[in-house]
Coordinates of C-alpha atoms in Angstrom, one line a residue:
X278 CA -17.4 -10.8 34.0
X279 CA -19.0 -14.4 34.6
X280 CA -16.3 -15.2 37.6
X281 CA -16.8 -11.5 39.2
X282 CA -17.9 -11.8 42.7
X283 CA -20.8 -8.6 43.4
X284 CA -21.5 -9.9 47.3
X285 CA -22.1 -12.8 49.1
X286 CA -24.5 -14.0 51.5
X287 CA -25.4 -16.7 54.0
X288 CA -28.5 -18.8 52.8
X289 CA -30.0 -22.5 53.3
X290 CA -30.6 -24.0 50.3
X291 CA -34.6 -25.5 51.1
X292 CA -34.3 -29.2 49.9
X293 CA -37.3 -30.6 51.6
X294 CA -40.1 -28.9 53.7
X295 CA -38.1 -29.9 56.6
X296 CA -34.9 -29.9 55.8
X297 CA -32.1 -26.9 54.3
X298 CA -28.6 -27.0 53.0
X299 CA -26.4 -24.4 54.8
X300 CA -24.1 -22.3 52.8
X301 CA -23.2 -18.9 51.0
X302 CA -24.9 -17.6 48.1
X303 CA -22.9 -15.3 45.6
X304 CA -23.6 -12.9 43.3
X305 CA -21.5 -12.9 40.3
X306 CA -20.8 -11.1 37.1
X307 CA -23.3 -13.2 34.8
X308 CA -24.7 -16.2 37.6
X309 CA -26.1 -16.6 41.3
X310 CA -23.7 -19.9 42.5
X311 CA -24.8 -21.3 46.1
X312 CA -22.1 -23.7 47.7
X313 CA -22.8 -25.7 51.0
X314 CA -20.6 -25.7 53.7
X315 CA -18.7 -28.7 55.6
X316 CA -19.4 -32.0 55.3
X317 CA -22.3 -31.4 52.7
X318 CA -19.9 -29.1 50.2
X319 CA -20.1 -29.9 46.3
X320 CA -23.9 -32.3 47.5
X321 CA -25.7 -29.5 46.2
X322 CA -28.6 -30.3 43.8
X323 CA -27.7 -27.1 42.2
X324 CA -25.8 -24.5 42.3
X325 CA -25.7 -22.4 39.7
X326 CA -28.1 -20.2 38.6
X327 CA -27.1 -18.1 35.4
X328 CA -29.2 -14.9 34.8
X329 CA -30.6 -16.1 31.1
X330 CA -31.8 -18.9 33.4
X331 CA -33.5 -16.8 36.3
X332 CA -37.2 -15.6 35.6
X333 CA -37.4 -13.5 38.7
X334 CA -35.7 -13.4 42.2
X335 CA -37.4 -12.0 45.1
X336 CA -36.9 -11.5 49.0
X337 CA -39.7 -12.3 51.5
X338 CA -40.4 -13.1 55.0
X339 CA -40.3 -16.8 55.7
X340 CA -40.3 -18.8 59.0
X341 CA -36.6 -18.6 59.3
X342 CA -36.5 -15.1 59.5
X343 CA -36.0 -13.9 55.4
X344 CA -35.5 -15.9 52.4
X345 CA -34.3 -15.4 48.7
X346 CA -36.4 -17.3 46.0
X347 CA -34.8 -17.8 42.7
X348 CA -37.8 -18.3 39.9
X349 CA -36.2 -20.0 37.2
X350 CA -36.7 -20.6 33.3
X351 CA -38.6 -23.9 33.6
X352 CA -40.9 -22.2 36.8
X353 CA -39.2 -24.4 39.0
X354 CA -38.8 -22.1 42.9
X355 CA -35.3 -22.3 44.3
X356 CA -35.8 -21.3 48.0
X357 CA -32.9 -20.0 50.0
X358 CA -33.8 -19.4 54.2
X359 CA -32.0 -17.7 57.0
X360 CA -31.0 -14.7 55.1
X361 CA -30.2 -11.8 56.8
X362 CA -32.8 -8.9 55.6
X363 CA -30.5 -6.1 55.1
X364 CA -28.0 -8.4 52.9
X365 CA -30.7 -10.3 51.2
X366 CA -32.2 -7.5 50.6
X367 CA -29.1 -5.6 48.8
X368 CA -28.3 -8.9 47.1
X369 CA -31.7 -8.8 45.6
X370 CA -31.2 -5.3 44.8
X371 CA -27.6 -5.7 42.8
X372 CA -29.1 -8.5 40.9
X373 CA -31.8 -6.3 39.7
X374 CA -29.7 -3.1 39.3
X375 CA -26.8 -5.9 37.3
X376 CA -29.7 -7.3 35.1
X377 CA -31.8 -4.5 34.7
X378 CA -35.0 -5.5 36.1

């Protein structure tokens, strides 16, 4: 069930106030995995984030336009702009409807 892609998504992974890590966001069975694209692919500082790991995930309007943010168990905020609302918005929902919350 782990390996089971659910959807994917186009996100920037937020690295730096300034700066973000474009690439797709999946949902899977049991994990949310983000991979960059092009030159920066297999850079990221993470990119998996397994659901006994994730305290909350959320969608919300950010300065470029939507964004997905990823809570995890140590409190740390994962922020992923440029999301599309509809999709990030349906990814959000399947993650909760998956996990129950």
């Amino acid at each position: 069930m782990m390996s089971q892609e659910v959807m994917s998504i186009y996100a920037a992974m937020k690295i730096y106030p300034a700066n973000n890590v474009p690439g797709v966001l999946t949902l899977l069975g049991g994990k949310v995995h983000f991979e960059a694209n092009g030159a920066l692919k297999r850079t990221e500082i993470r990119n998996d984030f397994y659901f006994s790991e994730i305290n909350n995930m959320k969608m919300s309007l950010s300065m470029q336009p939507y964004k997905i943010s990823i809570k995890d168990s140590e409190n740390e905020l994962w922020e992923f702009n440029q999301v599309a609302k509809k999709e990030g918005q349906k990814f959000v929902d399947l993650y909760n409807d998956i996990t129950g919350q």
